[in-house]
PDB file of C-alpha atoms in Angstrom:
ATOM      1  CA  UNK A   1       0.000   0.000   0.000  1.00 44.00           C
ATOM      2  CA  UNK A   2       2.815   2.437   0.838  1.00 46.00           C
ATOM      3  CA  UNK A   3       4.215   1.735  -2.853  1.00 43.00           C
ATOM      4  CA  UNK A   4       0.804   3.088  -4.399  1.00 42.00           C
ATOM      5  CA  UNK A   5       1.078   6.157  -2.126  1.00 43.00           C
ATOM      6  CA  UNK A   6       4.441   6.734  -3.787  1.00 42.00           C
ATOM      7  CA  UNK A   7       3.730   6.048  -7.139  1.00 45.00           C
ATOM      8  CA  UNK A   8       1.030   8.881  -6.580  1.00 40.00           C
ATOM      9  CA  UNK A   9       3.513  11.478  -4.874  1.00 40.00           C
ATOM     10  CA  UNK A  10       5.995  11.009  -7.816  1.00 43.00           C
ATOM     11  CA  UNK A  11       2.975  11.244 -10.303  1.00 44.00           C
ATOM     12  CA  UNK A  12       3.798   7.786 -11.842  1.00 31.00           C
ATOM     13  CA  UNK A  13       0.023   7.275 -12.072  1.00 33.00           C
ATOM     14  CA  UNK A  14      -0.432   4.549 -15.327  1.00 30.00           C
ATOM     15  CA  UNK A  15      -2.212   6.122 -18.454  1.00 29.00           C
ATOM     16  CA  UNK A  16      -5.807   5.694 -19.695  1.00 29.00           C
ATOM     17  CA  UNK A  17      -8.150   6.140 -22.481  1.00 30.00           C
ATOM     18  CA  UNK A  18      -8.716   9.646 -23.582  1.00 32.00           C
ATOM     19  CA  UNK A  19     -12.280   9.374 -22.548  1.00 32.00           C
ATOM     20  CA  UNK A  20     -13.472   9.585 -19.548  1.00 35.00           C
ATOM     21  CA  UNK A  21     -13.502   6.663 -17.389  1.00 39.00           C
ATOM     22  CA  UNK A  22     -16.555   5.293 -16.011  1.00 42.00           C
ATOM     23  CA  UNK A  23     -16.228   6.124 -11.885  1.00 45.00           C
ATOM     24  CA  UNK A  24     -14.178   3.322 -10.110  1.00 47.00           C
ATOM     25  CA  UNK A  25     -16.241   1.301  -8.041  1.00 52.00           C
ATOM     26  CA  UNK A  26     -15.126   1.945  -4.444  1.00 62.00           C
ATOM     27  CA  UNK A  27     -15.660  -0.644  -2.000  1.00 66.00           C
ATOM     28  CA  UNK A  28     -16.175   0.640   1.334  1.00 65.00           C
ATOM     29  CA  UNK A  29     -14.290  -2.923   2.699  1.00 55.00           C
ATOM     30  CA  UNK A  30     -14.143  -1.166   6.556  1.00 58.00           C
ATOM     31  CA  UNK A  31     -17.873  -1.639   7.067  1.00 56.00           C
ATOM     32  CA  UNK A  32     -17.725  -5.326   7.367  1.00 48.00           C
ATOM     33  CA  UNK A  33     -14.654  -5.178   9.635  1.00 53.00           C
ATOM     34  CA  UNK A  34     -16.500  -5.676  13.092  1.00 58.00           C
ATOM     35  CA  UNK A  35     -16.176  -3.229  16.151  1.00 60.00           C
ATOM     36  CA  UNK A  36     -14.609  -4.621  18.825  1.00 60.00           C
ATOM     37  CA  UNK A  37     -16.519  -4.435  23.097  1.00 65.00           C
ATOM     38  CA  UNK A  38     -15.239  -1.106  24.500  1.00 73.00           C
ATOM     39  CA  UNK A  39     -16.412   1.302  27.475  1.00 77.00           C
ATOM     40  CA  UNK A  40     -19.424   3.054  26.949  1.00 70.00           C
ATOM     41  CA  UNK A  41     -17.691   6.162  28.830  1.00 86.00           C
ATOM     42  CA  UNK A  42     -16.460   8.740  27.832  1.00 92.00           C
ATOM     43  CA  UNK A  43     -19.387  10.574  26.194  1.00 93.00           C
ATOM     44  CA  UNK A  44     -19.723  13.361  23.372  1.00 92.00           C
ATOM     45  CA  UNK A  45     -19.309  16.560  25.233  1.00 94.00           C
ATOM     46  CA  UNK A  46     -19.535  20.544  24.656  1.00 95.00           C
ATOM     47  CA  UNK A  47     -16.729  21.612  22.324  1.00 96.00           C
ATOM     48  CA  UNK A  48     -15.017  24.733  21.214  1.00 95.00           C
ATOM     49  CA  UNK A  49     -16.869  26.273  18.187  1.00 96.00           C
ATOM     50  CA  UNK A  50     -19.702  23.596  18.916  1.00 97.00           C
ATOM     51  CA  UNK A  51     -21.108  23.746  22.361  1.00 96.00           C
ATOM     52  CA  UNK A  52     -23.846  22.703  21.075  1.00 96.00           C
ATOM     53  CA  UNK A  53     -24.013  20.012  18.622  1.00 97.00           C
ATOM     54  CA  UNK A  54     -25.589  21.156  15.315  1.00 97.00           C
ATOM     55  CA  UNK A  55     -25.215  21.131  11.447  1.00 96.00           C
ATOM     56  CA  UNK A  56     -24.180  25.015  12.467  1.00 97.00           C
ATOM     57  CA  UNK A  57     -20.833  23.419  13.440  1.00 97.00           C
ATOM     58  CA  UNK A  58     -19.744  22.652  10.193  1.00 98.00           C
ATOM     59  CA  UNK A  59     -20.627  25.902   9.060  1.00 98.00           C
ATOM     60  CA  UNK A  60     -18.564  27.416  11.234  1.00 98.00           C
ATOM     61  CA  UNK A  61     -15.273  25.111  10.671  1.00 98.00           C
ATOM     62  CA  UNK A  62     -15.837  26.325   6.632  1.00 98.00           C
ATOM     63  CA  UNK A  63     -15.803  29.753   7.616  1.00 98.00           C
ATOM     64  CA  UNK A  64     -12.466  29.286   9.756  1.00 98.00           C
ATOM     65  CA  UNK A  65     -10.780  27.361   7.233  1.00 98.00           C
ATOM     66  CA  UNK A  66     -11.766  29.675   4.594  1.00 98.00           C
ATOM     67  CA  UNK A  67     -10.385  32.225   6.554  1.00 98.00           C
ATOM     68  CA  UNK A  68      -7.377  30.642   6.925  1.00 98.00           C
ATOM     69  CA  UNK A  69      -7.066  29.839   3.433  1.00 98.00           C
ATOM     70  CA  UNK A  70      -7.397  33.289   2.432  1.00 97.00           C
ATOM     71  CA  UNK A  71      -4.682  34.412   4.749  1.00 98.00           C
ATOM     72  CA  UNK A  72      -1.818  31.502   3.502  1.00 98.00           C
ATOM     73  CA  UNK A  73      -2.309  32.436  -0.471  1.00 97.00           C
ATOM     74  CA  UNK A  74       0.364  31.020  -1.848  1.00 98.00           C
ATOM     75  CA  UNK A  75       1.936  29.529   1.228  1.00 98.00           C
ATOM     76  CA  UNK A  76       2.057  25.613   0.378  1.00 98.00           C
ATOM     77  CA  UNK A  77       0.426  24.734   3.708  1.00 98.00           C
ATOM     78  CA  UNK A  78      -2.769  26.091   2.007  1.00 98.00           C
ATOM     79  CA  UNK A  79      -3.002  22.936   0.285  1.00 97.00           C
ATOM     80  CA  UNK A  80      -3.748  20.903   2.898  1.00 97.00           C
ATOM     81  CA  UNK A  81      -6.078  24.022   4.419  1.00 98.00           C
ATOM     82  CA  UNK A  82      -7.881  24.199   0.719  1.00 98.00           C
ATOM     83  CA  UNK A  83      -7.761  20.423   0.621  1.00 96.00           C
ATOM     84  CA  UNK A  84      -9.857  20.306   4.418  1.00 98.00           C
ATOM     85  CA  UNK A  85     -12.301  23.111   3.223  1.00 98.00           C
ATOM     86  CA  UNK A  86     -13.323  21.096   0.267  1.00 97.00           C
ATOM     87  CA  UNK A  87     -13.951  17.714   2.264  1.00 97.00           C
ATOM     88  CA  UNK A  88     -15.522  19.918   4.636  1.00 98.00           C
ATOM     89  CA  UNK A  89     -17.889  21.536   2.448  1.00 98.00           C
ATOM     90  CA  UNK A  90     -18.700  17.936   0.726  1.00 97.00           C
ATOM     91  CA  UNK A  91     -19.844  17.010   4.025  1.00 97.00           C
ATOM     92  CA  UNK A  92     -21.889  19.706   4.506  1.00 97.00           C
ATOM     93  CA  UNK A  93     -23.566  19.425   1.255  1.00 97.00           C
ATOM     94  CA  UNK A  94     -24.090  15.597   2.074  1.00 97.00           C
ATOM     95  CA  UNK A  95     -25.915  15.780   5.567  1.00 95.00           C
ATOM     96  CA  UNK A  96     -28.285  18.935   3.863  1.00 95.00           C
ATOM     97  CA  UNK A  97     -29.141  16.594   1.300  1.00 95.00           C
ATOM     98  CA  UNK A  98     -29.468  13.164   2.905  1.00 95.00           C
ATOM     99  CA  UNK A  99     -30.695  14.120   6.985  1.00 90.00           C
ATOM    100  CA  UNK A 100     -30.134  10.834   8.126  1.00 94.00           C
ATOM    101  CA  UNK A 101     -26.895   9.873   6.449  1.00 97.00           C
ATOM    102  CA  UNK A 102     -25.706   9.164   9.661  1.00 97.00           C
ATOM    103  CA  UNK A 103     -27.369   7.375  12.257  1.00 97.00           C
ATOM    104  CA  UNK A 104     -25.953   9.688  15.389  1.00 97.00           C
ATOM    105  CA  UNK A 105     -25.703  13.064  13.215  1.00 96.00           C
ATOM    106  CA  UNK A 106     -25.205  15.254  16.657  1.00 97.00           C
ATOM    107  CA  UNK A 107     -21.869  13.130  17.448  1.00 97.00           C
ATOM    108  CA  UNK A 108     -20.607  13.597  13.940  1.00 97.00           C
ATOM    109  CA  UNK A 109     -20.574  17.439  14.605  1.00 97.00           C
ATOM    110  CA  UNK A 110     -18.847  17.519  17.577  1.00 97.00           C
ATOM    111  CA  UNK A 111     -16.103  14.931  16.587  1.00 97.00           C
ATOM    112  CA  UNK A 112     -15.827  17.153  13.268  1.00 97.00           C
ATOM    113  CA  UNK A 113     -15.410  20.630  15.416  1.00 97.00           C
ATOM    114  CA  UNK A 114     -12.902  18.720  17.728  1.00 97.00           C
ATOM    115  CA  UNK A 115     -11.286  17.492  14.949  1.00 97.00           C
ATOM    116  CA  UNK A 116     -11.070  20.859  13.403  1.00 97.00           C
ATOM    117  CA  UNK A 117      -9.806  22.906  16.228  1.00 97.00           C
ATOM    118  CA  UNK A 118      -6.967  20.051  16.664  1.00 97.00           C
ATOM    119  CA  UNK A 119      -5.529  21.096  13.363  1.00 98.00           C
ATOM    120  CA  UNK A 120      -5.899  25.098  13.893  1.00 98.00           C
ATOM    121  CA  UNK A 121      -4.513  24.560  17.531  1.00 97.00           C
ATOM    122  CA  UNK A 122      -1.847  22.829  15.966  1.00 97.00           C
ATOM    123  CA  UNK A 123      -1.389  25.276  13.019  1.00 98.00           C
ATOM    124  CA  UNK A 124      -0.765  27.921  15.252  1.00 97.00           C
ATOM    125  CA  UNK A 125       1.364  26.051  17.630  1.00 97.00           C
ATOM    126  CA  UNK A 126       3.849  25.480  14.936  1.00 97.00           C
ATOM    127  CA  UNK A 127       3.686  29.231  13.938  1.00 96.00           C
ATOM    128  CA  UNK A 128       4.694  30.293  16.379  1.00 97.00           C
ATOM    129  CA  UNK A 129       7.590  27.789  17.240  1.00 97.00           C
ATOM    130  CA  UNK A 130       6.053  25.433  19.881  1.00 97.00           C
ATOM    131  CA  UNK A 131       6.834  21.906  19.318  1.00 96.00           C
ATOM    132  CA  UNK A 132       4.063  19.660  17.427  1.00 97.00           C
ATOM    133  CA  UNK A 133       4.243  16.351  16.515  1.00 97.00           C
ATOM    134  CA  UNK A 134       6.932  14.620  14.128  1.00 97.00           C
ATOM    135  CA  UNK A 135       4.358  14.011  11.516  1.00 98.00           C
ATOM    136  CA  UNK A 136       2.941  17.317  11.531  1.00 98.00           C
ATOM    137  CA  UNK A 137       6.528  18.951  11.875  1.00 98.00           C
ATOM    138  CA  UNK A 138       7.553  17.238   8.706  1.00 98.00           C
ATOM    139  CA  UNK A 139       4.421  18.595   6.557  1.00 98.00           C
ATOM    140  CA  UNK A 140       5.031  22.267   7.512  1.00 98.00           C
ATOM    141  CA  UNK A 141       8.757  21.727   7.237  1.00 98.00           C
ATOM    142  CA  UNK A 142       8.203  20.611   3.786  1.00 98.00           C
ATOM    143  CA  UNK A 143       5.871  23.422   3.181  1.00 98.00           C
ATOM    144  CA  UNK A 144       7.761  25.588   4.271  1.00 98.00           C
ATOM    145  CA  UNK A 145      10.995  24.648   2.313  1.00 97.00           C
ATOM    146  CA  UNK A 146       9.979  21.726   0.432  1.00 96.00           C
ATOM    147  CA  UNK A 147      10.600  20.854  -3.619  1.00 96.00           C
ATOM    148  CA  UNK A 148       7.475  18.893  -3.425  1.00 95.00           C
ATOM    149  CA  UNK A 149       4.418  18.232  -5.670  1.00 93.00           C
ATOM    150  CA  UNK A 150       1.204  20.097  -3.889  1.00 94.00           C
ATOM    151  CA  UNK A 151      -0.506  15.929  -4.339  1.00 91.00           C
ATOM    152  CA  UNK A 152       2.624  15.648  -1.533  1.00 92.00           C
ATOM    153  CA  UNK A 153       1.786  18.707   0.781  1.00 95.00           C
ATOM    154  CA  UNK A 154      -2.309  17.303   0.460  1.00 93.00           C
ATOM    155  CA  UNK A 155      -0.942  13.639   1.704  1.00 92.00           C
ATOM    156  CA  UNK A 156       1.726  14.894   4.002  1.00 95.00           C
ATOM    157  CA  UNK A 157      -1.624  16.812   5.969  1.00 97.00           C
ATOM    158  CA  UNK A 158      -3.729  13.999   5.527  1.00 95.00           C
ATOM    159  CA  UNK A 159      -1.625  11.663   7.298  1.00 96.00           C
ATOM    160  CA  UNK A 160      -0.999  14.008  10.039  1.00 97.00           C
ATOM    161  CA  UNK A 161      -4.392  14.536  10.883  1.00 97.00           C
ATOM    162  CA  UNK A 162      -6.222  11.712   9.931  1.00 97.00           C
ATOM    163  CA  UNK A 163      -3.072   8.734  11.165  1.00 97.00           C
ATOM    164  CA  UNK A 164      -1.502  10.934  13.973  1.00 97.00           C
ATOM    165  CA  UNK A 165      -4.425  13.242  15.545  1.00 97.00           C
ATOM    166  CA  UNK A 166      -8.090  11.781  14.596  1.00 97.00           C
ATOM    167  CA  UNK A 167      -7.245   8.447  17.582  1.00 97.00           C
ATOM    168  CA  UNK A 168      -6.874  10.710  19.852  1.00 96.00           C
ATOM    169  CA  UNK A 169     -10.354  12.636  18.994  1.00 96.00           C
ATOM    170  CA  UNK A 170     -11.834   9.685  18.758  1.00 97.00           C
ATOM    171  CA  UNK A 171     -10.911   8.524  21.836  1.00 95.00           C
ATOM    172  CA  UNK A 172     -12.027  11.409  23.849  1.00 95.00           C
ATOM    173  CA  UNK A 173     -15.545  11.517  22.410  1.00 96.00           C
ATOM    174  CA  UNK A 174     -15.575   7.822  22.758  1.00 96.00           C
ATOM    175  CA  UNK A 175     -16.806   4.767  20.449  1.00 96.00           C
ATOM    176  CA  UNK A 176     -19.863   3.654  21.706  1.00 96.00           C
ATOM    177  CA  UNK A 177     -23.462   5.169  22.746  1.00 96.00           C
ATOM    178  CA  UNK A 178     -24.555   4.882  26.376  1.00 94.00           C
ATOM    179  CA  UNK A 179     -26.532   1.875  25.440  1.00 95.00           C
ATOM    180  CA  UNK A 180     -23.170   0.301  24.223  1.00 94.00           C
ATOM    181  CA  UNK A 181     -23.632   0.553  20.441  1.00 96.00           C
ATOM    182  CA  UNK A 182     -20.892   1.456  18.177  1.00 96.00           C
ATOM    183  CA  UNK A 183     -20.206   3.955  16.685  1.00 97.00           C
ATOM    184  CA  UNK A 184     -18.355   2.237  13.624  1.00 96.00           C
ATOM    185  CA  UNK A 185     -21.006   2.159  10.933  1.00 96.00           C
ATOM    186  CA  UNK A 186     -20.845   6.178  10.871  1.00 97.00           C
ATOM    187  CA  UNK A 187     -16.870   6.426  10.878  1.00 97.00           C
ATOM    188  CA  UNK A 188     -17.015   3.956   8.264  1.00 96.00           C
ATOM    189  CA  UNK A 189     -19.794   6.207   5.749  1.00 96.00           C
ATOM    190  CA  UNK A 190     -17.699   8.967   6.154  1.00 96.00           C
ATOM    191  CA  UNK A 191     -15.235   6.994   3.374  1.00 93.00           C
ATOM    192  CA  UNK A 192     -18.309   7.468   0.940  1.00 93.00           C
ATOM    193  CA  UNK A 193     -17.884  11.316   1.793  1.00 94.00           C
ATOM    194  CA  UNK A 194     -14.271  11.495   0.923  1.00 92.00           C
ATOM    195  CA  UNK A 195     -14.518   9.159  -1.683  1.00 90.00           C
ATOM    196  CA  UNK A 196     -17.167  12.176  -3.250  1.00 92.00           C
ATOM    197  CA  UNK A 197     -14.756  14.839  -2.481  1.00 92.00           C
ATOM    198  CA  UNK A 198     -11.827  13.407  -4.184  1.00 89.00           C
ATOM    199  CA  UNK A 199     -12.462  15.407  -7.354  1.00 89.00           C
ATOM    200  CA  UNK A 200     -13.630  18.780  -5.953  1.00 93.00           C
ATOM    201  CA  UNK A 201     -10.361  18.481  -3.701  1.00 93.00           C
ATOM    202  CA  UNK A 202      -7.738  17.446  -6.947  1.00 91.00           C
ATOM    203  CA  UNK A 203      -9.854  20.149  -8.765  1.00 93.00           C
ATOM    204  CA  UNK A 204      -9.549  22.802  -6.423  1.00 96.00           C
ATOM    205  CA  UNK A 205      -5.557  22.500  -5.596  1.00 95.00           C
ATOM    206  CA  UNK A 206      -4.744  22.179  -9.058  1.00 94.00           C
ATOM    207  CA  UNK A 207      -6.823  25.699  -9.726  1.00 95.00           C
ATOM    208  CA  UNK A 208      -4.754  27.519  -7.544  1.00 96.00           C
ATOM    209  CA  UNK A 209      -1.715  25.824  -6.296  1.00 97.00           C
ATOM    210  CA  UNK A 210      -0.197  23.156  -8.920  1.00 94.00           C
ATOM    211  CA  UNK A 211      -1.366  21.725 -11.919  1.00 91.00           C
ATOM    212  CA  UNK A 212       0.933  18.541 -11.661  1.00 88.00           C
ATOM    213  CA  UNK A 213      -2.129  17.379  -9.393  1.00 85.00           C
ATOM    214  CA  UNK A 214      -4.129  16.734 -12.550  1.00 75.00           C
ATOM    215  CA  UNK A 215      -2.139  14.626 -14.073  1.00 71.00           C
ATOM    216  CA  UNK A 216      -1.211  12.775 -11.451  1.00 57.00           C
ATOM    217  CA  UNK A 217      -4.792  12.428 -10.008  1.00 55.00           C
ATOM    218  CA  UNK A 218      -6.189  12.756 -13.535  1.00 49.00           C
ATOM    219  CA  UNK A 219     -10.155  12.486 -13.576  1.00 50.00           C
ATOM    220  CA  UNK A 220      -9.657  10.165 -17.036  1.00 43.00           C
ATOM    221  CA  UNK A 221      -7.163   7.731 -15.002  1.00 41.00           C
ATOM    222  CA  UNK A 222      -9.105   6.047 -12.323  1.00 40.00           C
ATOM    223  CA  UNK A 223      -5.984   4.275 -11.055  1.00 40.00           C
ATOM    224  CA  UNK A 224      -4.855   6.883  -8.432  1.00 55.00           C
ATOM    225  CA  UNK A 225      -8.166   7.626  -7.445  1.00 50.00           C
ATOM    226  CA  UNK A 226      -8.651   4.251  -6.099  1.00 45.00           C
ATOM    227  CA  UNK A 227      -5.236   4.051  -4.929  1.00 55.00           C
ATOM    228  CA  UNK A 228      -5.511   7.345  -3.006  1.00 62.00           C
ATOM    229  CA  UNK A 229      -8.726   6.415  -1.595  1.00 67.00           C
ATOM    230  CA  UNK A 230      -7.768   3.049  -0.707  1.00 78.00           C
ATOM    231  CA  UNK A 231      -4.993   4.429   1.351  1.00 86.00           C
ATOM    232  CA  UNK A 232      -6.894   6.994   3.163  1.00 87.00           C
ATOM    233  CA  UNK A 233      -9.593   4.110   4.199  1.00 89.00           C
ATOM    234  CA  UNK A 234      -7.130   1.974   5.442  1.00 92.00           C
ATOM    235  CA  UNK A 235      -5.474   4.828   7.687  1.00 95.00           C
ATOM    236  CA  UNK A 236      -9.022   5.497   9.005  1.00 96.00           C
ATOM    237  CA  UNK A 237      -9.377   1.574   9.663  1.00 94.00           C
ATOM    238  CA  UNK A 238      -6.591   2.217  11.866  1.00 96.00           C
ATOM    239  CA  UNK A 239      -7.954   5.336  13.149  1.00 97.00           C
ATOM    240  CA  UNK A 240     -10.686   3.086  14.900  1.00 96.00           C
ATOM    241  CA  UNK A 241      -8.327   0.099  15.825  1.00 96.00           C
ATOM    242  CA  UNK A 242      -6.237   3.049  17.605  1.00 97.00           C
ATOM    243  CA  UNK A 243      -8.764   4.669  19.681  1.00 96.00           C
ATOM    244  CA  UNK A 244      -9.700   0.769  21.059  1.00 96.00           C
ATOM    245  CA  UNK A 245      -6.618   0.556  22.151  1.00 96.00           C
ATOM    246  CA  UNK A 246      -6.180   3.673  23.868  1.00 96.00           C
ATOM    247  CA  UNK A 247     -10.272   3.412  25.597  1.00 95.00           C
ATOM    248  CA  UNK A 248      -9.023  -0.895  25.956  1.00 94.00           C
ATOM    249  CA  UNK A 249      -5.327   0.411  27.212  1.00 94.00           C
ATOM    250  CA  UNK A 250      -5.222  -1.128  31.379  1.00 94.00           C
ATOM    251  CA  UNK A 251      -2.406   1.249  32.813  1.00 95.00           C
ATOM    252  CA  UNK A 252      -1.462   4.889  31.902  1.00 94.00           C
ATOM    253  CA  UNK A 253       1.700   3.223  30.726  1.00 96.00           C
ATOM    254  CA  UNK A 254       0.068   1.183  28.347  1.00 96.00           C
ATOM    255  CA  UNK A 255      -1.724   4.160  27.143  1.00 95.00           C
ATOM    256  CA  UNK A 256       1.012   6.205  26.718  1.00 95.00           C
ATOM    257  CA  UNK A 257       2.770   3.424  24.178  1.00 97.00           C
ATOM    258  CA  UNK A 258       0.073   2.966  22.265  1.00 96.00           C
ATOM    259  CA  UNK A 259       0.076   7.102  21.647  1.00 96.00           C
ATOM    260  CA  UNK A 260       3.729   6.770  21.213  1.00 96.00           C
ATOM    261  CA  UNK A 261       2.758   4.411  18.355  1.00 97.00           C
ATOM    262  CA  UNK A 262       0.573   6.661  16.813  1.00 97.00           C
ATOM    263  CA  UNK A 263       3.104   9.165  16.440  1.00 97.00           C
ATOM    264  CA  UNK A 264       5.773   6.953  15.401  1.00 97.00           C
ATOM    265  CA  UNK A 265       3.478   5.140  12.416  1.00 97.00           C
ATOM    266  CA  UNK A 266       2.463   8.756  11.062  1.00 97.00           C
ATOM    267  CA  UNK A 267       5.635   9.697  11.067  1.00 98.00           C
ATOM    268  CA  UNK A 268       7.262   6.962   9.640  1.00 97.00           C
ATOM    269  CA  UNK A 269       4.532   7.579   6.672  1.00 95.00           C
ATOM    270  CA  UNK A 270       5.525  11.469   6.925  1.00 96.00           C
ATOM    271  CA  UNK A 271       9.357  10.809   5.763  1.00 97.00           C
ATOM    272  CA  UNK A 272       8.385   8.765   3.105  1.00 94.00           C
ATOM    273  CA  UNK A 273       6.198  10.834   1.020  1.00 92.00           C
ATOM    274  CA  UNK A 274       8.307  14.108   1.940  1.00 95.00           C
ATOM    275  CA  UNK A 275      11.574  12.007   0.523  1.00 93.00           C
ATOM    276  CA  UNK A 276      11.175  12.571  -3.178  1.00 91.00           C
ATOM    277  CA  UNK A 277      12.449  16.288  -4.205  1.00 93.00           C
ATOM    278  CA  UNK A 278      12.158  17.530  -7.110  1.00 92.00           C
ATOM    279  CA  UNK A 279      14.897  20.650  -7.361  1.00 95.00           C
ATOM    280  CA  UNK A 280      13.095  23.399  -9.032  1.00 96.00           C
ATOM    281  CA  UNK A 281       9.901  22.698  -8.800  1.00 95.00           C
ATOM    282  CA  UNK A 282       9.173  25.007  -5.373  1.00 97.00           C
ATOM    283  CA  UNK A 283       9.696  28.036  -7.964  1.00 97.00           C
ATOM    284  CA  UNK A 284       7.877  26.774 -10.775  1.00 96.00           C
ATOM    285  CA  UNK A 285       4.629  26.448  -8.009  1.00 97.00           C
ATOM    286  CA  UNK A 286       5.000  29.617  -6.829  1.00 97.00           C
ATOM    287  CA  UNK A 287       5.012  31.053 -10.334  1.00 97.00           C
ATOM    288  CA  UNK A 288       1.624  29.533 -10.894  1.00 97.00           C
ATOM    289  CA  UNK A 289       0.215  30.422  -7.746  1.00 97.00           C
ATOM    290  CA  UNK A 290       0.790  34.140  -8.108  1.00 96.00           C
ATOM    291  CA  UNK A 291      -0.288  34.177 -11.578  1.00 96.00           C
ATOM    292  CA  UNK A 292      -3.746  32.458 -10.677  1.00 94.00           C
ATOM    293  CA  UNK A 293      -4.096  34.904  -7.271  1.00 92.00           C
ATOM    294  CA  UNK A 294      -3.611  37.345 -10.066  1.00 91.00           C
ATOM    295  CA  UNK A 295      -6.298  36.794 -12.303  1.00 86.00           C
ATOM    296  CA  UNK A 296      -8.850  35.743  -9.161  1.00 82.00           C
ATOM    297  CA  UNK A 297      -8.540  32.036  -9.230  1.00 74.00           C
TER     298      UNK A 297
END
């Protein structure tokens, strides 16, 4: 799996038919993978930007990220921001179309807020110098001096969040109801939600940031579409086995290896697709950037 996230990073995607592709059927495999017993404690609880639990939530995490996105222009951690507002807004668009898409809706916005504010806390930790962790230091370090792809930047902040930070989020909001149902089947339809954004995301970063993306991620090539997606499902198969372990963990100690092996995974994953440089291509990005800024893109 690993090898297919490379092949994407170093846009070695294989070629197709000029005509468009019918859509790649995408299995959504975690779904029969069984929850396993955990404690029904600890409960969804009042959040920042969502003390109360409604659709409003997500609202507000667009407007943030927007905000945010407007403020990096050209700085390559926008990709990931851009690449989070379009998932976001995909979501939105999905639970204002289908109102019971998921089965406990008022959990999903409060795990999405949390999940949200992680990634601005941790933003402006790095800003401003604090330490963050290895996986996330490695995407802003690339970012920040990088000769990377943007299809790079959008993984390197996918793995960061999604391996190294959404366990932990998960974990505090907890995995079952009171009644001791899981939660599963709704982490698992969110893959049907990012399987739908894949497009608008590749679409968007190419518009502004780097039009390698299209090729690479090319909407007539369903190979790295399925690749990419296949990747990001199993990560958030491990998301779920993670957060057992740390509700399941017996002794603080215990605990604090499994976290320990959180961080270590994503950033294991982190060096990898940062590895392959490409000397020259930092400038040619930038170029493009500017130019589309320019004309309103």
């Amino acid at each position: 799996m690993r090898a297919s996230v490379l092949a994407i990073v170093l846009g070695l995607g294989t070629a197709a038919a000029s005509a468009r592709a019918a859509e790649p059927v995408n299995v959504n495999w975690p779904s029969y993978l069984p929850a396993l017993p955990g404690p029904a404690k600890p409960q969804p609880h009042p959040v920042p930007y969502c003390r109360k639990p409604v659709a409003g939530c997500v609202d507000t995490e667009i407007r943030r990220m927007r905000t945010l996105q407007r403020k990096l222009r050209c700085d390559h951690r926008a990709v990931f921001t851009t690449t989070y507002l379009e998932l976001t807004r995909v979501l939105r668009q999905t639970i204002r179309r289908q109102q019971h898409f998921f089965r406990w809706p008022r959990y999903l916005y409060t795990e999405d807020a949390l999940f949200a504010d992680v990634y601005f806390n941790t933003f402006r930790a790095a800003a401003r110098g604090h330490p963050v962790a290895p996986a996330w230091q490695i995407a802003f370090d690339t970012a920040r001096s990088g000769q990377v792809n943007a299809g790079q930047d959008m993984l390197l902040g996918i793995n960061a969040h999604v391996q190294n930070d959404m366990p932990f989020v998960v974990a505090a909001l907890g995995q079952h109801t009171r009644a001791g149902a899981s939660r599963k089947p709704d982490h698992d339809r969110v893959n049907e939600i990012l399987n739908a954004a894949y497009e608008p995301v590749v679409e968007a970063v190419a518009r502004r940031y780097d039009p390698l993306i299209t090729t690479t991620n090319a909407s007539w090539s369903p190979v790295d579409d399925i690749a990419g997606m296949e990747v990001v499902k199993t990560w958030r198969e491990g998301v779920w086995r993670n957060a057992e372990r740390l509700l399941n963990a017996h002794s603080d100690a215990e605990r604090a290896q499994v976290a320990n092996e959180i961080e270590t995974n994503a950033a294991t994953w982190a060096r990898m697709m940062a590895a392959p440089q490409q000397p020259g291509y930092r400038a040619t990005r930038d170029a493009y950037c500017r130019s589309k800024l320019a004309h309103g893109a």
